Coordinates of C-alpha atoms in Angstrom, one line a residue:
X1 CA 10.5 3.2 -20.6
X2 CA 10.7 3.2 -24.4
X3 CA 8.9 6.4 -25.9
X4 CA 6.4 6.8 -28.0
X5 CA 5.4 8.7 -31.0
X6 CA 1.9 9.3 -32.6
X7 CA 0.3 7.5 -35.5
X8 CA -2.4 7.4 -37.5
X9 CA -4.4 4.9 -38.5
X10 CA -7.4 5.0 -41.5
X11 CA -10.2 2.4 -42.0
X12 CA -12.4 2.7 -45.5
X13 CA -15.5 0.6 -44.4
X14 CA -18.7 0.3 -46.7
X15 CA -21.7 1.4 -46.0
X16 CA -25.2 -0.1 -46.9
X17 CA -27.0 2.8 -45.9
X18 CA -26.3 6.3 -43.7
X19 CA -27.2 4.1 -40.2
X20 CA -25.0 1.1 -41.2
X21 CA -22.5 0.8 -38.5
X22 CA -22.2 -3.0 -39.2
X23 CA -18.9 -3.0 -40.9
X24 CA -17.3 -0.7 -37.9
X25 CA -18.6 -2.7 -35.3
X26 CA -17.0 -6.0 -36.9
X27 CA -13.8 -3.8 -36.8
X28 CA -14.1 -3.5 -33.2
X29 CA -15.0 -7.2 -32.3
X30 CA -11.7 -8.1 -34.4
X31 CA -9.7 -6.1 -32.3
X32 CA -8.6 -3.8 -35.6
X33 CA -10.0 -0.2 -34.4
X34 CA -10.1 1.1 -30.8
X35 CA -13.3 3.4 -30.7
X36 CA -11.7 5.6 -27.8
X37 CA -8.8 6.5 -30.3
X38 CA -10.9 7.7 -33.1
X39 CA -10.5 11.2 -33.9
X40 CA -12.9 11.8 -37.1
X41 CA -15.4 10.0 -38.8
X42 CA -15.7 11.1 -42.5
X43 CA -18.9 9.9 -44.7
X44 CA -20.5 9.7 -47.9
X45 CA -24.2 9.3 -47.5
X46 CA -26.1 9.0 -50.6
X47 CA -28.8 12.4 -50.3
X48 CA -28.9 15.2 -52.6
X49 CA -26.7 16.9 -50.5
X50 CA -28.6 19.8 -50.5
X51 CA -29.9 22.2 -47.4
X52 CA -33.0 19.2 -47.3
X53 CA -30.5 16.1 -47.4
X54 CA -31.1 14.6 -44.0
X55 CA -28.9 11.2 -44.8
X56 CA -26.0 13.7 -43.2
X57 CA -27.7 13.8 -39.9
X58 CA -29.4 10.5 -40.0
X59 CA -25.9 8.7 -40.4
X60 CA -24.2 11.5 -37.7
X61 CA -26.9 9.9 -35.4
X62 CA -25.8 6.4 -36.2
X63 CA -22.8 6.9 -35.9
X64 CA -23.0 8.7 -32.5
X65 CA -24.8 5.8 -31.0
X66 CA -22.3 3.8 -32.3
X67 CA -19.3 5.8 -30.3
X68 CA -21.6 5.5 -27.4
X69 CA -21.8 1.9 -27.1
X70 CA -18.5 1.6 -26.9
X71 CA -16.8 4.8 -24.9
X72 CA -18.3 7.5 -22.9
X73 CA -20.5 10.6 -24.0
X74 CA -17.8 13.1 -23.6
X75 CA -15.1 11.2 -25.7
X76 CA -18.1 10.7 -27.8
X77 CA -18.5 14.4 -28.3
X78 CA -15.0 14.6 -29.0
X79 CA -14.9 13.2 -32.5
X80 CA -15.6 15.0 -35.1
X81 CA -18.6 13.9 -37.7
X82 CA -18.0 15.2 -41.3
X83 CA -20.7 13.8 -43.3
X84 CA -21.0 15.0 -47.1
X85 CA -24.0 13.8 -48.7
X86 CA -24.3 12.7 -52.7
X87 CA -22.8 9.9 -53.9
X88 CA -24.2 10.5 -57.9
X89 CA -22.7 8.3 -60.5
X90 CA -21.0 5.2 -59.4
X91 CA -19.9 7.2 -55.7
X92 CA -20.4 4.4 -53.4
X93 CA -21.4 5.8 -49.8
X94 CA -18.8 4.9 -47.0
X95 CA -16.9 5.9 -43.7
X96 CA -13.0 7.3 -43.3
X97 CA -12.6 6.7 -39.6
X98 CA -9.4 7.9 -38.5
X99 CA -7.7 7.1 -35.4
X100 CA -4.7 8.6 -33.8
X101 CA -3.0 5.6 -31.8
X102 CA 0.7 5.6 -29.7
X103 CA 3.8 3.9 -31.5
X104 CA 7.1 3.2 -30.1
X105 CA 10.0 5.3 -31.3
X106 CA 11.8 8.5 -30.7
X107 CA 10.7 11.8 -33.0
X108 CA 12.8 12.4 -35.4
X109 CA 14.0 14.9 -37.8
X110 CA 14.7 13.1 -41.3
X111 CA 11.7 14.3 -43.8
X112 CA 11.7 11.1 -45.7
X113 CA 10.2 10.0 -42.0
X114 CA 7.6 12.2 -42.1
X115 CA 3.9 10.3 -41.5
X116 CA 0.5 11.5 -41.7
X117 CA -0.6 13.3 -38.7
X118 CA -3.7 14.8 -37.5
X119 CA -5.3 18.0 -35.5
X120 CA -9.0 18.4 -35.2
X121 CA -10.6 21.4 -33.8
X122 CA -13.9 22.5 -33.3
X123 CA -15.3 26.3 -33.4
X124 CA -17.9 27.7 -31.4
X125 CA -21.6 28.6 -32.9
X126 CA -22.0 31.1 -35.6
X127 CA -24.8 33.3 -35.5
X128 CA -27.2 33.4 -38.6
X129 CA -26.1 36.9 -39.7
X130 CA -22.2 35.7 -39.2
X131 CA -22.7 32.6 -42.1
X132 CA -20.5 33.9 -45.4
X133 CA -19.3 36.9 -44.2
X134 CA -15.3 37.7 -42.8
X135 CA -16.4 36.9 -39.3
X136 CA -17.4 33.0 -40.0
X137 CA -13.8 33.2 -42.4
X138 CA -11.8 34.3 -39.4
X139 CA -13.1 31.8 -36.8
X140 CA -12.2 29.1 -39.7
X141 CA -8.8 30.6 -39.5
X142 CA -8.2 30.3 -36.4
X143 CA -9.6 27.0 -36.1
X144 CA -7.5 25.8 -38.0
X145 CA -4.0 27.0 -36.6
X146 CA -6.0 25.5 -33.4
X147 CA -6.4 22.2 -35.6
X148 CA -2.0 22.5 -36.5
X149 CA -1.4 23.3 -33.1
X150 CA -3.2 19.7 -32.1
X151 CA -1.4 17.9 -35.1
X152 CA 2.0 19.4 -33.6
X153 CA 2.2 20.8 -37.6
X154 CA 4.2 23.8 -37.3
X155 CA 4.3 25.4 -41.1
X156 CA 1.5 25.8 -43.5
X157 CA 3.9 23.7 -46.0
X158 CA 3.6 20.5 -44.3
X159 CA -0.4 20.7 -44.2
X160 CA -1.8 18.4 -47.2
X161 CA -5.6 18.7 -46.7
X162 CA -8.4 21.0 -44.8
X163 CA -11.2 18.8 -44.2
X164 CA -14.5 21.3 -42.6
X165 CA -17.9 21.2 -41.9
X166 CA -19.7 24.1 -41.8
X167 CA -23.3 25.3 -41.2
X168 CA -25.6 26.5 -43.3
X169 CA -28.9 29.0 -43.0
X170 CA -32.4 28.1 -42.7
X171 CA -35.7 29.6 -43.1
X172 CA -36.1 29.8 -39.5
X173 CA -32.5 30.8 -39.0
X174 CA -33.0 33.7 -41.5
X175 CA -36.2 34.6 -39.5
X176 CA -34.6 34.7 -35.8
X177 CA -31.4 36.9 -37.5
X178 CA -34.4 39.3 -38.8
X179 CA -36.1 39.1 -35.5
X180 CA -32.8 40.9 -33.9
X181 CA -33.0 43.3 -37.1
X182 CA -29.9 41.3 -38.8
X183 CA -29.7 40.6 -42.2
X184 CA -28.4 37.5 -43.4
X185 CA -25.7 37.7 -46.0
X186 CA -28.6 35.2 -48.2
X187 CA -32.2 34.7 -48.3
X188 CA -31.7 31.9 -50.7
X189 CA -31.1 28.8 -48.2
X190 CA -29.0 27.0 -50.9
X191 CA -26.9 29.9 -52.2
X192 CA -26.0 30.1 -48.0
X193 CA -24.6 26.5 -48.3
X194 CA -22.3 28.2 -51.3
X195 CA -21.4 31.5 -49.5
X196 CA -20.3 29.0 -46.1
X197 CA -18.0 27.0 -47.9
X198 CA -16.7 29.6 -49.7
X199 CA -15.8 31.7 -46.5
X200 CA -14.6 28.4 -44.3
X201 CA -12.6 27.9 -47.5
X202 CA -11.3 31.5 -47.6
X203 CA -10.5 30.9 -43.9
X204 CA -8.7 28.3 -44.6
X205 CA -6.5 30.4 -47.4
X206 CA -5.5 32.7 -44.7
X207 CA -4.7 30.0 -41.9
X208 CA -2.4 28.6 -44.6
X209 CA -0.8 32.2 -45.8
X210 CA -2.6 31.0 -49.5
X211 CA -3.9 34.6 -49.6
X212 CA -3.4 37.7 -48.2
X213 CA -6.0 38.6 -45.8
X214 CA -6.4 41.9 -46.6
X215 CA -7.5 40.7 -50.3
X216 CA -10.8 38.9 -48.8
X217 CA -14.0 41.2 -47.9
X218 CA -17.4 40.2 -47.6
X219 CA -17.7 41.3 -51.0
X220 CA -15.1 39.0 -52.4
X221 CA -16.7 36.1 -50.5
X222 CA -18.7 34.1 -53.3
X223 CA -17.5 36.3 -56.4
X224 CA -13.9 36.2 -57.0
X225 CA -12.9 33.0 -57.5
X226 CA -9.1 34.2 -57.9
X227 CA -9.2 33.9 -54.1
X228 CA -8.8 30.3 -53.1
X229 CA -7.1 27.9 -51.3
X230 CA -5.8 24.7 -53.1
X231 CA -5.7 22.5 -49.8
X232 CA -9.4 23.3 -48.4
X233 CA -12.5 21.1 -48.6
X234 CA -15.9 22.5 -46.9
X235 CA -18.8 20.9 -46.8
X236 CA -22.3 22.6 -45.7
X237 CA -24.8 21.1 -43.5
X238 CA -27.9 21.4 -41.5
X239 CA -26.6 19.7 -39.1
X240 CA -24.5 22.3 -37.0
X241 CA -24.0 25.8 -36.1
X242 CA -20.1 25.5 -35.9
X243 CA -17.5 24.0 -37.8
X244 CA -15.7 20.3 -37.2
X245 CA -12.2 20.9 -38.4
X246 CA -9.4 17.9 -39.5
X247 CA -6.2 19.2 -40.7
X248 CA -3.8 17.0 -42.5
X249 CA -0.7 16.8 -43.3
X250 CA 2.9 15.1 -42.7
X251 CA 5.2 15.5 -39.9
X252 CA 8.2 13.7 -38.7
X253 CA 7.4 13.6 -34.9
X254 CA 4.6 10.9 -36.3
X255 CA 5.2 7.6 -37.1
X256 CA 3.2 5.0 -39.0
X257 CA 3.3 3.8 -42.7
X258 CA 0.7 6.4 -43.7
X259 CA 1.5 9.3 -45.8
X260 CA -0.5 12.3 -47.6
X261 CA -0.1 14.0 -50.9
X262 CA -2.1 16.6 -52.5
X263 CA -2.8 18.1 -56.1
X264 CA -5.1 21.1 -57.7
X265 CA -7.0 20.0 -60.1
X266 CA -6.9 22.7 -63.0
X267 CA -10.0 21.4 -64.1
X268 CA -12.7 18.4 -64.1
X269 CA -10.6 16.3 -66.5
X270 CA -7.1 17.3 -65.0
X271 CA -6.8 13.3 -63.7
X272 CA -2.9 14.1 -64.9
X273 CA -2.6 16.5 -61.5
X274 CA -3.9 13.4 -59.7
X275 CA -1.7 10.7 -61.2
X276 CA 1.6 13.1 -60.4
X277 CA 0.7 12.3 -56.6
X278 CA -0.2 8.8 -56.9
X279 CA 3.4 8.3 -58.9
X280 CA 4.6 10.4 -55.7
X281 CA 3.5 8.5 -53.3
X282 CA 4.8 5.3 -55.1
X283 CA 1.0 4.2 -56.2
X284 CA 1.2 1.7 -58.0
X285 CA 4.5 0.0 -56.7
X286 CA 5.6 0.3 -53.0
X287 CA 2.6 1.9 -51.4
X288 CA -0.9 0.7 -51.2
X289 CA -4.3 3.5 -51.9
X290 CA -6.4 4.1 -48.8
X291 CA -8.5 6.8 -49.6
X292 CA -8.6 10.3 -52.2
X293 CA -10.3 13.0 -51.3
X294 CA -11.3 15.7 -53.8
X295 CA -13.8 18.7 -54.8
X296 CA -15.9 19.2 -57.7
X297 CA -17.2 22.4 -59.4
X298 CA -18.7 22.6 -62.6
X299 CA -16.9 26.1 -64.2
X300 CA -19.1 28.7 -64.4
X301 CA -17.6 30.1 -67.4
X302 CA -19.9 27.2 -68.8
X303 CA -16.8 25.5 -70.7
X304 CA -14.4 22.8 -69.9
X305 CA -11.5 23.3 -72.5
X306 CA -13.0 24.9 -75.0
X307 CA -16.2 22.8 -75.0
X308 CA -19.3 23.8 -73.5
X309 CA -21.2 21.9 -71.0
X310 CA -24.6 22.1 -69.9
X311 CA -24.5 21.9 -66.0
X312 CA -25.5 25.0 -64.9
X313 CA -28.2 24.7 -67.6
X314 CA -30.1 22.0 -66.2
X315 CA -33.1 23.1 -64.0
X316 CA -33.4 19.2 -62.7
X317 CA -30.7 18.6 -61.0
X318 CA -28.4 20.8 -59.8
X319 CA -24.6 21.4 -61.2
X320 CA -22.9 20.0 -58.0
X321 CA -24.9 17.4 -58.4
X322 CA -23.6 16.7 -61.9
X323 CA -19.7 17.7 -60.6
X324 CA -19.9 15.4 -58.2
X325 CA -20.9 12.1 -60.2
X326 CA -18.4 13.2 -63.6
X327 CA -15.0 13.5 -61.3
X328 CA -16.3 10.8 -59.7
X329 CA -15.8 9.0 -62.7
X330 CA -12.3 10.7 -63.4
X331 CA -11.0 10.0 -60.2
X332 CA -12.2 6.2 -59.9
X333 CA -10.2 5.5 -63.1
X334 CA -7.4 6.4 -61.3
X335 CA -7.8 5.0 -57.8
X336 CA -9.9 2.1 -59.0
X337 CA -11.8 2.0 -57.0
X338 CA -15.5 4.1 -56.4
X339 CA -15.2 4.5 -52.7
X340 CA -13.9 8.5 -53.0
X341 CA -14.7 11.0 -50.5
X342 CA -16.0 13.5 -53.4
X343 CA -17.7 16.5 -52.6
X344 CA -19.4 18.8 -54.2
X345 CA -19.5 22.8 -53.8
X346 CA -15.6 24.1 -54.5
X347 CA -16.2 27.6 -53.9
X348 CA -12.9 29.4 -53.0
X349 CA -11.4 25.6 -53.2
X350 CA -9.3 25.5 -56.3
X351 CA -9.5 28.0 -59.5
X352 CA -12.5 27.9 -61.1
X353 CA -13.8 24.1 -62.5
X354 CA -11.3 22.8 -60.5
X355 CA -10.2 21.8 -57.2
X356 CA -8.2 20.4 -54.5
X357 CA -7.5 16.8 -54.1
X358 CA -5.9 14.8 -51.6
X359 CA -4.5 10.8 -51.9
X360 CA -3.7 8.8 -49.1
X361 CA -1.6 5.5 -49.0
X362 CA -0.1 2.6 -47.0
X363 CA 3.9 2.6 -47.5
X364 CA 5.2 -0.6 -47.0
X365 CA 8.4 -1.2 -44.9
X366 CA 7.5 2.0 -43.2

């Protein structure tokens, strides 16, 4: 009997609206994705992506009945739902479904043979009082050395991306903290969604050896943006109490002709950071785009080289709002394409203005 090595396989499908499953269930009646080996579902629903965007749990819903037309409840369970909502600008909402499948072939050691691989991993419940403080960063952290573990990833090095969801507070999850006599680390329901990516980024940092544990605090968490990690992407919702964790990254005992390369983005218009790993991954040339995914921050310093800019000014619409849609713009340029998991939010993820980004391709003869 011939061994086998894992794989992974991506499909970017569009998406009409947060409950259209239409193009994934043409998938499965062509025979092209295999709903019992998905692994995650990424989205871009088109809400405001704040604490009230329900788009993230209306498509999560769709979704789920989705899986469970085709495979049981408790596979069902198993997959993790990442939904980040705002699609401002020209962001076109869609699904990254990723599946982990079984390919013939012996591991092997040679790191041009490396492939993208894939651990998911999901944390138990925080409690109100534990959202954007060191507790919530340390369960991150350990999810996600649970998340390597599953990817069979061994060194921080050879991890590419962070993908997390993490919760967020409510009014009536502020009230049942107070009820117990625990304070919340915010009152402000948005400013939670801020301080919980921030410490599942921070988490992140420390799973990765970005940062030196003893540097973050609760104090730190939400103020000093020195402390980051350039390979973490959190996004906040109402949704859940835990987190849904998908590490990526490249490792030799997967095959498959997908590959993963990542890039900081010094600032909003650093699209040079981005090109280097498109070049790097032979885009355009021998390797076909799949997908980029990326964070946006507007700078709080209120400048983008030397110029000011008038995000955190606006009282209409909020500056991840406005982050979102302009490296949106920056990044479709590059990929051509409009279908970019972009989210908004990068506390702790990338230096100030900044932020990680990570490009996926096809490599032919792979």
């Amino acid at each position: 009997m011939s061994a086998t090595r894992p794989a992974a396989r991506l499909h970017r499908v569009s998406a009409r609206a947060p409950d259209d499953v239409e193009g994934l269930e043409r998938l499965v009646t062509q025979g092209a994705l295999d709903p019992s080996a998905i692994v995650a579902i990424l989205g871009k629903t088109e809400g405001n992506g704040c604490v009230n965007d329900f788009t993230r749990g209306f498509a999560t819903r769709a979704l789920k009945d989705f899986l469970l037309r085709h495979i049981g409840a408790a596979e069902a369970r198993d997959v993790l739902m990442v939904m980040s909502g705002g699609t401002e600008g020209a962001l076109s909402p869609h699904w990254l479904v990723f599946e982990r499948i079984e390919m013939a072939g012996e591991p092997v050691h040679d790191g041009a043979s490396a492939a993208l691989a894939l651990g998911a991993a999901r944390t138990c419940d925080l409690r109100p009082e534990e959202i954007g403080t060191m507790a919530q960063a340390r369960i991150v952290r350990d999810g996600v050395l649970s998340a390597m573990a599953d990817a069979g990833i061994n060194g921080p090095d050879d991890v590419h991306f962070v993908q997390i969801k993490c919760p967020l507070l409510t009014s009536a999850r502020i009230a049942e903290a107070a009820a117990r006599g625990e304070a919340c680390a915010a009152s402000d329901t948005l400013k939670s969604m801020g301080l919980s990516r921030g410490a599942s980024a921070l988490g992140v940092a420390m799973a990765l050896k970005e940062i030196d544990e003893d540097a973050v605090t609760d104090g730190a968490i939400g103020k000093d943006m020195s402390l980051f990690s350039g390979r973490a992407s959190t996004s906040a919702g109402v949704e859940l109490l835990g987190h849904e964790i998908l590490v990526m990254g490249m490792s030799s005992a997967w095959a498959g002709p997908l590959a993963i390369g990542h890039a900081v983005m010094a600032d909003m218009i650093d699209g040079q950071s981005v090109a280097a790993v498109f070049a790097g991954l032979g885009i355009p040339g021998h390797a076909r785009f799949e997908a980029l995914l990326a964070k946006a921050e507007a700078a709080r310093s209120g400048m983008v080289r030397g110029a000011r800019h008038t995000m955190n000014d606006d009282s209409d619409i909020s500056a991840t709002r406005h982050a979102r849609a302009f490296v949106g713009g920056v990044l479709a340029g590059l990929a051509g394409t409009t279908e970019l998991f972009v989210s908004g939010g990068a506390e702790h993820q990338g230096p100030d203005g900044g932020g990680p980004v990570a490009v996926i391709a096809r490599r032919s003869g792979v």
